Coordinates of C-alpha atoms and ligand atoms in Angstrom, one line a residue:
X1 CA 77.8 70.6 75.7
X2 CA 80.0 68.3 77.6
X3 CA 78.0 67.5 80.8
X4 CA 80.7 65.8 82.7
X5 CA 83.1 68.6 82.1
X6 CA 80.4 71.2 82.9
X7 CA 79.7 69.3 86.4
X8 CA 83.5 69.2 87.0
X9 CA 83.8 73.1 86.2
X10 CA 81.3 73.7 88.9
X11 CA 82.4 73.7 92.3
X12 CA 80.4 73.0 95.4
X13 CA 80.4 75.3 98.2
X14 CA 78.8 75.0 101.5
X15 CA 76.1 77.9 102.2
X16 CA 75.9 78.8 105.8
X17 CA 72.2 78.9 106.9
X18 CA 70.6 81.5 109.1
X19 CA 71.6 79.8 112.2
X20 CA 75.1 79.7 111.1
X21 CA 75.1 76.1 110.4
X22 CA 75.6 74.7 106.8
X23 CA 72.0 74.4 105.6
X24 CA 73.3 72.2 102.4
X25 CA 75.3 72.4 99.1
X26 CA 74.4 74.3 96.2
X27 CA 76.0 74.5 92.9
X28 CA 77.9 77.6 91.9
X29 CA 79.9 78.6 89.1
X30 CA 83.7 78.0 89.5
X31 CA 85.4 81.2 90.9
X32 CA 88.3 81.8 88.5
X33 CA 90.6 84.7 88.6
X34 CA 92.7 86.0 91.5
X35 CA 92.1 84.7 95.1
X36 CA 89.0 85.4 96.9
X37 CA 90.5 84.3 100.4
X38 CA 94.1 85.4 101.7
X39 CA 96.2 83.0 103.6
X40 CA 98.9 84.1 105.9
X41 CA 101.7 83.4 103.8
X42 CA 100.2 85.6 100.8
X43 CA 99.4 88.4 103.4
X44 CA 103.0 88.4 104.8
X45 CA 104.4 88.5 101.0
X46 CA 101.9 91.3 100.2
X47 CA 102.9 93.4 103.3
X48 CA 106.3 92.7 102.7
X49 CA 106.4 93.8 99.0
X50 CA 104.2 96.9 99.9
X51 CA 107.1 97.8 102.5
X52 CA 110.0 96.8 100.8
X53 CA 109.7 97.1 96.9
X54 CA 110.0 100.7 96.7
X55 CA 113.4 100.4 98.8
X56 CA 114.6 97.7 96.6
X57 CA 114.2 99.8 93.5
X58 CA 116.1 102.6 95.3
X59 CA 118.8 100.4 96.4
X60 CA 119.8 99.4 92.9
X61 CA 119.6 102.9 91.5
X62 CA 121.4 104.3 94.4
X63 CA 124.0 101.6 94.4
X64 CA 124.9 102.6 90.7
X65 CA 124.7 106.4 91.5
X66 CA 126.7 106.1 94.7
X67 CA 128.8 102.7 94.5
X68 CA 129.6 102.1 90.8
X69 CA 126.7 99.5 90.7
X70 CA 128.2 97.3 93.4
X71 CA 125.4 95.9 95.7
X72 CA 127.8 94.7 98.4
X73 CA 129.5 97.8 99.1
X74 CA 126.8 99.6 100.7
X75 CA 126.2 96.7 102.9
X76 CA 129.9 96.5 103.7
X77 CA 130.0 100.2 104.6
X78 CA 126.9 99.8 106.9
X79 CA 128.4 96.6 108.6
X80 CA 131.7 98.5 109.3
X81 CA 129.9 101.5 110.5
X82 CA 131.3 103.8 107.6
X83 CA 127.7 104.6 106.7
X84 CA 124.2 104.6 108.2
X85 CA 121.1 103.9 106.5
X86 CA 120.3 107.7 107.0
X87 CA 123.5 108.8 105.4
X88 CA 123.1 106.6 102.4
X89 CA 119.6 108.0 102.1
X90 CA 120.8 111.4 102.3
X91 CA 123.5 111.1 99.7
X92 CA 121.0 110.3 96.8
X93 CA 119.5 113.0 94.8
X94 CA 116.2 114.1 96.1
X95 CA 113.0 115.2 94.4
X96 CA 113.3 118.4 92.0
X97 CA 110.9 120.4 90.2
X98 CA 112.9 120.0 86.9
X99 CA 112.1 116.2 87.2
X100 CA 108.8 116.8 88.1
X101 CA 108.1 119.0 84.8
X102 CA 110.0 116.5 82.7
X103 CA 107.7 113.7 84.2
X104 CA 104.4 115.5 84.0
X105 CA 105.1 116.5 80.4
X106 CA 105.9 113.0 79.7
X107 CA 103.0 111.5 81.2
X108 CA 100.6 114.3 79.8
X109 CA 102.1 113.5 76.3
X110 CA 101.6 109.8 76.4
X111 CA 98.1 110.5 77.6
X112 CA 97.5 112.6 74.6
X113 CA 98.7 110.1 72.2
X114 CA 96.7 107.2 73.9
X115 CA 93.4 109.1 74.1
X116 CA 93.6 111.4 71.0
X117 CA 95.4 109.8 68.2
X118 CA 93.4 106.8 66.9
X119 CA 95.4 104.0 65.4
X120 CA 95.9 104.8 61.6
X121 CA 98.8 102.1 61.1
X122 CA 96.4 99.1 60.7
X123 CA 95.1 100.7 57.5
X124 CA 98.4 100.5 55.6
X125 CA 100.5 98.0 57.4
X126 CA 99.6 94.4 56.1
X127 CA 99.3 91.8 58.9
X128 CA 99.2 94.7 61.7
X129 CA 96.2 94.4 64.2
X130 CA 95.4 98.0 65.5
X131 CA 92.3 100.2 65.9
X132 CA 89.2 99.1 68.1
X133 CA 89.9 95.4 69.3
X134 CA 87.8 93.1 71.6
X135 CA 89.5 91.9 74.9
X136 CA 88.8 88.4 76.4
X137 CA 85.6 87.7 78.2
X138 CA 85.9 88.8 81.7
X139 CA 84.9 86.6 84.9
X140 CA 81.6 88.4 84.8
X141 CA 81.1 87.6 81.0
X142 CA 81.8 90.9 79.5
X143 CA 84.0 91.7 76.5
X144 CA 85.6 95.1 76.6
X145 CA 86.8 97.0 73.5
X146 CA 90.1 98.4 73.4
X147 CA 91.8 101.2 71.1
X148 CA 95.0 99.6 70.0
X149 CA 97.4 102.5 69.0
X150 CA 100.6 101.5 71.0
X151 CA 102.8 100.9 67.9
X152 CA 101.7 104.3 66.6
X153 CA 102.5 106.0 70.0
X154 CA 105.7 104.2 70.4
X155 CA 106.8 105.4 66.6
X156 CA 105.6 109.1 67.4
X157 CA 107.5 109.2 70.7
X158 CA 110.7 107.9 69.2
X159 CA 110.6 109.9 65.9
X160 CA 110.4 113.0 68.1
X161 CA 113.1 111.7 70.3
X162 CA 115.6 110.9 67.5
X163 CA 114.5 114.4 65.7
X164 CA 115.3 116.3 68.9
X165 CA 118.7 114.6 69.4
X166 CA 119.7 115.3 65.8
X167 CA 117.9 118.4 64.6
X168 CA 115.7 120.2 67.3
X169 CA 117.9 120.3 70.4
X170 CA 115.1 121.1 72.8
X171 CA 116.7 119.0 75.5
X172 CA 119.8 116.8 75.9
X173 CA 119.4 112.9 74.9
X174 CA 120.7 112.2 78.3
X175 CA 117.9 114.0 80.1
X176 CA 116.6 110.8 81.4
X177 CA 119.9 109.4 82.9
X178 CA 120.6 113.0 84.2
X179 CA 117.4 113.2 86.2
X180 CA 117.2 109.5 87.0
X181 CA 116.8 109.4 90.8
X182 CA 114.7 112.6 90.8
X183 CA 112.4 111.1 88.3
X184 CA 112.1 108.0 90.3
X185 CA 110.3 109.9 93.1
X186 CA 108.0 111.3 90.5
X187 CA 107.3 107.8 89.2
X188 CA 106.7 106.9 92.8
X189 CA 104.1 109.6 93.2
X190 CA 102.3 108.6 90.2
X191 CA 102.3 104.9 91.0
X192 CA 101.1 105.3 94.7
X193 CA 98.5 107.8 93.3
X194 CA 97.2 105.7 90.7
X195 CA 97.0 102.5 92.8
X196 CA 95.1 104.5 95.5
X197 CA 92.7 106.0 93.0
X198 CA 92.1 102.6 91.7
X199 CA 91.4 101.2 95.1
X200 CA 89.0 104.1 96.1
X201 CA 87.4 104.0 92.8
X202 CA 86.4 100.3 93.2
X203 CA 84.4 101.2 96.4
X204 CA 82.9 104.5 95.2
X205 CA 82.3 104.2 91.5
X206 CA 83.5 100.9 89.9
X207 CA 83.3 100.5 86.1
X208 CA 81.7 97.1 86.5
X209 CA 80.9 96.0 89.8
X210 CA 80.3 92.4 88.8
X211 CA 83.9 92.1 88.1
X212 CA 85.2 93.5 91.3
X213 CA 86.7 91.1 94.1
X214 CA 87.0 92.0 97.7
X215 CA 88.8 89.7 99.9
X216 CA 88.1 91.3 103.1
X217 CA 91.7 92.0 103.5
X218 CA 92.5 95.7 102.9
X219 CA 96.3 95.1 102.1
X220 CA 95.6 92.3 99.5
X221 CA 92.8 94.3 98.0
X222 CA 95.2 97.3 97.6
X223 CA 98.0 95.2 96.2
X224 CA 96.3 92.7 94.0
X225 CA 93.3 95.2 92.9
X226 CA 89.8 95.2 93.3
X227 CA 88.5 96.3 89.9
X228 CA 89.5 93.9 87.0
X229 CA 89.3 96.6 84.2
X230 CA 88.9 99.8 85.8
X231 CA 88.3 102.5 83.3
X232 CA 87.4 106.4 83.0
X233 CA 85.0 107.0 80.5
X234 CA 84.6 104.6 77.4
X235 CA 88.2 104.4 76.4
X236 CA 90.6 105.2 79.2
X237 CA 91.6 101.6 80.3
X238 CA 94.1 101.7 83.3
X239 CA 95.7 98.5 82.5
X240 CA 96.3 99.1 78.8
X241 CA 97.7 102.8 79.6
X242 CA 99.9 102.3 82.4
X243 CA 101.7 99.0 81.3
X244 CA 102.1 99.9 77.7
X245 CA 102.9 103.8 78.0
X246 CA 104.7 105.2 81.0
X247 CA 105.8 101.7 81.3
X248 CA 106.9 99.8 78.1
X249 CA 107.4 103.0 75.7
X250 CA 109.6 104.4 78.2
X251 CA 111.9 101.4 78.4
X252 CA 113.4 101.9 74.7
X253 CA 113.9 105.6 75.5
X254 CA 115.5 105.2 78.9
X255 CA 117.9 102.7 76.9
X256 CA 118.7 105.4 74.2
X257 CA 119.3 107.8 77.0
X258 CA 121.8 105.5 78.6
X259 CA 123.6 105.1 75.2
X260 CA 123.7 108.9 74.6
X261 CA 125.4 109.2 78.2
X262 CA 128.0 106.5 77.2
X263 CA 128.7 108.3 74.1
X264 CA 129.1 111.6 76.0
X265 CA 131.2 110.2 78.8
X266 CA 133.3 108.0 77.0
X267 CA 133.2 109.3 73.3
X268 CA 132.0 106.0 71.9
X269 CA 129.2 103.5 72.5
X270 CA 130.2 99.8 73.3
X271 CA 129.0 96.8 71.7
X272 CA 127.5 95.6 74.8
X273 CA 125.2 98.8 75.0
X274 CA 124.2 98.1 71.3
X275 CA 123.3 94.7 72.0
X276 CA 121.3 95.6 75.2
X277 CA 119.4 98.4 73.2
X278 CA 118.8 96.1 70.2
X279 CA 117.7 93.0 72.1
X280 CA 115.3 95.0 74.2
X281 CA 114.0 97.1 71.3
X282 CA 113.0 93.9 69.7
X283 CA 111.2 92.7 72.8
X284 CA 109.3 96.1 73.0
X285 CA 108.6 96.3 69.3
X286 CA 107.3 92.8 69.5
X287 CA 105.0 94.0 72.4
X288 CA 103.5 96.8 70.3
X289 CA 103.2 94.9 67.2
X290 CA 101.3 92.3 69.2
X291 CA 99.3 94.7 71.5
X292 CA 96.0 93.0 70.3
X293 CA 97.3 89.6 71.4
X294 CA 98.4 91.6 74.7
X295 CA 94.6 92.0 75.4
X296 CA 94.5 87.9 75.8
X297 CA 97.3 87.7 78.3
X298 CA 97.3 87.2 82.1
X299 CA 97.7 90.9 82.9
X300 CA 94.5 91.8 81.1
X301 CA 92.5 88.8 81.4
X302 CA 93.1 87.5 84.9
X303 CA 94.9 90.3 87.0
X304 CA 93.0 92.8 88.7
X305 CA 94.2 96.6 88.7
X306 CA 96.0 97.3 92.0
X307 CA 99.4 98.4 93.3
X308 CA 101.1 95.4 91.7
X309 CA 100.3 96.6 88.2
X310 CA 99.8 100.5 88.9
X311 CA 103.0 101.0 90.9
X312 CA 104.6 98.2 89.2
X313 CA 104.4 99.7 85.7
X314 CA 105.4 103.4 86.9
X315 CA 108.3 102.4 88.8
X316 CA 109.4 98.7 89.0
X317 CA 109.4 98.0 85.2
X318 CA 111.1 101.3 83.9
X319 CA 113.7 101.2 86.8
X320 CA 114.5 97.5 87.2
X321 CA 114.1 96.3 83.4
X322 CA 116.7 98.8 82.4
X323 CA 119.5 98.0 85.0
X324 CA 121.7 96.6 82.1
X325 CA 121.8 99.8 80.5
X326 CA 122.3 101.7 83.6
X327 CA 125.1 99.3 84.7
X328 CA 126.9 99.9 81.3
X329 CA 126.9 103.8 81.7
X330 CA 129.3 103.1 84.9
X331 CA 130.9 100.1 83.4
X332 CA 131.3 100.4 79.6
X333 CA 132.1 96.7 78.9
X334 CA 133.6 96.0 75.4
X335 CA 132.8 92.4 74.7
X336 CA 134.9 90.1 72.4
X337 CA 133.4 89.2 69.1
X338 CA 132.7 85.7 70.2
X339 CA 131.0 86.8 73.5
X340 CA 128.9 89.5 71.7
X341 CA 128.0 86.8 69.1
X342 CA 126.9 84.4 71.7
X343 CA 124.9 87.0 73.5
X344 CA 123.1 88.0 70.0
X345 CA 122.3 84.3 69.3
X346 CA 121.0 83.6 72.6
X347 CA 119.0 86.7 72.7
X348 CA 117.5 85.9 69.2
X349 CA 116.9 82.1 69.7
X350 CA 115.0 83.2 73.3
X351 CA 112.9 85.6 71.3
X352 CA 112.2 83.1 68.6
X353 CA 111.0 80.5 71.2
X354 CA 109.1 83.3 73.1
X355 CA 107.4 84.7 69.9
X356 CA 106.5 81.2 68.2
X357 CA 105.0 79.9 71.4
X358 CA 102.8 82.9 72.0
X359 CA 102.1 83.0 68.2
X360 CA 101.2 79.4 68.3
X361 CA 98.5 79.7 70.9
X362 CA 97.1 83.0 69.5
X363 CA 96.7 81.1 66.1
X364 CA 95.3 78.2 67.6
X365 CA 92.6 80.1 69.7
X366 CA 91.8 82.6 66.8
X367 CA 91.0 79.6 64.1
X368 CA 89.6 77.4 67.1
X369 CA 92.2 74.9 66.1
X370 CA 91.7 75.0 62.5
X371 CA 95.3 75.9 61.5
X372 CA 98.6 74.1 61.0
X373 CA 101.2 73.9 63.7
X374 CA 104.6 72.6 62.9
X375 CA 103.1 71.4 59.5
X376 CA 100.2 69.4 60.8
X377 CA 96.7 69.9 62.5
X378 CA 97.1 70.6 66.1
X379 CA 95.9 67.9 68.7
X380 CA 94.1 69.4 71.6
X381 CA 91.9 68.7 74.6
X382 CA 88.3 70.1 74.6
X383 CA 87.0 71.7 77.7
X384 CA 84.5 74.0 79.0
X385 CA 84.0 76.3 82.0
X386 CA 81.5 78.7 83.6
X387 CA 81.7 82.3 84.0
X388 CA 80.3 84.1 87.1
X389 CA 76.9 84.7 85.3
X390 CA 76.4 81.1 84.9
X391 CA 77.0 80.9 81.1
X392 CA 78.8 77.8 80.0
X393 CA 81.7 78.3 77.5
X394 CA 83.9 76.0 75.5
X395 CA 87.5 76.0 75.1
X396 CA 90.4 74.1 73.9
X397 CA 94.0 73.3 75.2
X398 CA 96.5 72.6 72.4
X399 CA 99.0 69.8 73.0
X400 CA 101.0 70.4 69.9
X401 CA 103.8 72.6 68.9
X402 CA 105.7 74.3 71.9
X403 CA 102.2 73.7 73.9
X404 CA 103.2 70.1 73.8
X405 CA 106.9 70.5 74.6
X406 CA 106.2 72.5 77.9
X407 CA 103.2 74.1 79.5
X408 CA 104.8 77.6 79.3
X409 CA 107.5 77.2 76.9
X410 CA 106.9 81.1 76.0
X411 CA 108.3 81.9 79.8
X412 CA 111.4 79.8 78.9
X413 CA 112.1 81.7 75.7
X414 CA 111.7 84.9 77.6
X415 CA 114.0 83.9 80.1
X416 CA 116.4 83.0 77.7
X417 CA 116.2 86.7 76.3
X418 CA 116.7 88.0 80.0
X419 CA 120.0 85.9 80.3
X420 CA 121.1 87.4 77.1
X421 CA 120.8 91.1 78.4
X422 CA 122.5 90.2 81.5
X423 CA 125.3 88.3 79.9
X424 CA 125.9 91.3 77.6
X425 CA 127.1 93.2 80.8
X426 CA 130.1 90.6 81.2
X427 CA 130.6 89.0 84.7
X428 CA 132.0 91.8 86.7
X429 CA 129.1 92.6 88.8
X430 CA 126.1 90.8 90.2
X431 CA 123.7 93.7 89.5
X432 CA 122.8 93.5 86.1
X433 CA 121.9 89.7 86.8
X434 CA 119.2 90.8 89.3
X435 CA 116.8 91.1 86.2
X436 CA 117.3 87.4 85.5
X437 CA 116.7 86.4 89.2
X438 CA 113.6 88.6 89.1
X439 CA 112.3 87.4 85.9
X440 CA 112.7 83.7 87.0
X441 CA 110.9 84.3 90.3
X442 CA 108.0 86.4 88.4
X443 CA 107.4 83.9 85.7
X444 CA 107.8 80.8 88.0
X445 CA 105.3 82.5 90.2
X446 CA 103.0 83.6 87.3
X447 CA 103.2 79.9 86.1
X448 CA 101.9 78.5 89.5
X449 CA 99.3 81.2 89.5
X450 CA 98.1 80.4 86.1
X451 CA 98.0 76.7 86.7
X452 CA 96.0 77.1 89.8
X453 CA 93.6 79.4 88.0
X454 CA 93.4 77.0 85.1
X455 CA 92.8 74.1 87.5
X456 CA 89.8 75.8 89.0
X457 CA 88.6 77.1 85.7
X458 CA 88.8 73.7 83.8
X459 CA 88.7 71.2 86.5
X460 CA 89.3 67.5 85.2
X461 CA 90.1 68.7 81.7
X462 CA 93.1 70.7 83.2
X463 CA 94.3 67.4 84.7
X464 CA 94.1 65.8 81.5
X465 CA 96.3 68.5 80.0
X466 CA 99.0 68.4 82.5
X467 CA 99.1 64.5 82.3
X468 CA 99.5 65.0 78.5
X469 CA 102.2 67.7 78.8
X470 CA 103.8 67.1 82.2
X471 CA 106.5 69.8 82.3
X472 CA 106.0 73.6 82.9
X473 CA 109.2 75.2 81.6
X474 CA 112.0 72.8 80.6
X475 CA 111.0 69.2 79.5
X476 CA 112.4 66.8 81.9
X477 CA 113.5 69.2 84.6
X478 CA 110.6 71.5 85.7
Ligands
NDP1 P1 100.1 83.0 78.5 O1 100.1 83.6 77.2 O2 101.1 81.8 78.5 O3 98.6 82.6 78.7 C1 98.5 81.6 79.6 C2 96.8 81.3 79.5 O4 96.9 80.6 78.0 C3 96.3 80.4 80.3 O5 95.9 80.9 81.3 C4 95.1 79.8 79.6 O6 94.1 80.8 79.3 C5 95.8 79.7 78.0 N1 96.3 78.2 77.9 C6 97.2 77.7 78.7 N2 97.6 76.6 78.0 C7 97.2 76.5 76.9 C8 97.1 75.7 75.8 N3 97.8 74.5 75.8 N4 96.5 75.9 74.8 C9 95.7 77.0 74.6 N5 95.7 78.0 75.5 C10 96.4 77.6 76.8 O7 100.6 83.7 79.8 P2 101.0 85.2 80.1 O8 99.8 86.1 79.8 O9 101.6 85.3 81.5 O10 102.2 85.6 79.1 C11 102.2 86.1 77.9 C12 103.6 86.4 77.4 O11 104.1 87.6 78.1 C13 104.7 85.4 77.8 O12 105.5 85.2 76.7 C14 105.4 85.9 79.0 O13 106.9 85.6 78.9 C15 105.4 87.3 78.7 N6 105.4 88.1 79.9 C16 106.4 89.0 80.0 C17 106.5 89.8 81.2 C18 107.6 90.7 81.6 O14 107.5 91.3 82.5 N7 108.5 90.9 80.7 C19 105.6 89.6 82.5 C20 104.6 88.6 82.3 C21 104.4 87.9 80.9 P3 92.6 80.5 79.0 O15 91.8 80.8 80.4 O16 92.1 81.3 77.9 O17 92.4 79.0 78.8

């Protein structure tokens, strides 16, 4: 045990006595994970997001539906008095029972696959990690078990989709595009229902009360979540299901529906649409191939389950991550060969940086540093931390490979991929570039959040790491 580090990882907190005065100080384990106290800035951001995020999604989708994807035109019309907020709202398609039926069947089908079809792929695909897997240690010191069957669910869903499009003809492959805004209302209903349920569940019947966090602020609790890994029964895990299934499996289906719509409207599919479909499908397939690895990412390891993940997975992800394909239905851009090649290269290089960085950390952590990174034994900083149960645990922070280039080079690769998706849409409109702006904000914020958490988790050792690797995303810049 590294005594100096253990002391560092232990934060001193003043304990109020019965008379309200500080009675002294006692050692407590460092409190890592999301915030325990909410400052005014965070609270304003939370309230702002709760109030405006659904309208941001509506605005982008409505701008495509009503204004050919121009994001300035609605504002211009409002300014000139040619439209009001109410007329814009009234023009957009509303909730329909057809969309409700489609959505209910979709979610029920994903639920069935998730709960009732255990993974068999890991038995015959070499190198694929599926079936029952352990998650990371929670702040309370628990290790949850997960059934990893996302790749199988993705394949079954897509095989059925393609079989329907070519042979079965139960529904049109443009069904998603054709019901896009009515489906958005259904996704909102599910997103709010699941977030509210998770919020109430944390008070009434939490899965593990020691992993709950209450800040005393109801808005923050609702948005950022109280329970760490809410579950129903032994296997229904809210985070794994909502992020992966209505969220990420839908992503590639939505893109396929856009492609089918282009074919229907123009009689051909543009190379830009193919590029967006292929690059985003690589990203989605990568996620499912590495679903066991996903158990070790911030979403599962550190974020609590609230509106941010619940509503975000149901609405924000499927609607805003797919803006490029939606744009290309309205603007069927055919790229020059040079432009298409540049986009493809950027996307593939970004994917390589993203995957290799993630893979290096995974390999390093799995082998406890006994591996080869860029042809040599990795260098690292030894560190330790305490969980809330007081247990002392050891860990290592690698300073070799991409983790020695920058502290979050995986985010840099991710952003290169985002730029490629956007650039596939040409330079005619701003709307498809929203994704890049959003991902930059998300990942920079995530970087800062993660570093704050790692700082309080590892104390002085984290400082040693940031001294050894001074940049976050781009060496010499940030
Ligand atoms: P990381 O995979 O980068 O994980 C960060 C954690 O890794 C830290 O909290 C720390 O955890 C550990 N760590 C940090 N530095 C080191 C090091 N030098 N050596 C070993 N371990 C280290 O973060 P995310 O979970 O955010 O991201 C995973 C991937 O998902 C990224 O590639 C990201 O781009 C992608 N992503 C995509 C999103 C999207 O919407 N498309 C959204 C969010 C992420 P510990 O406490 O274990 O030490």
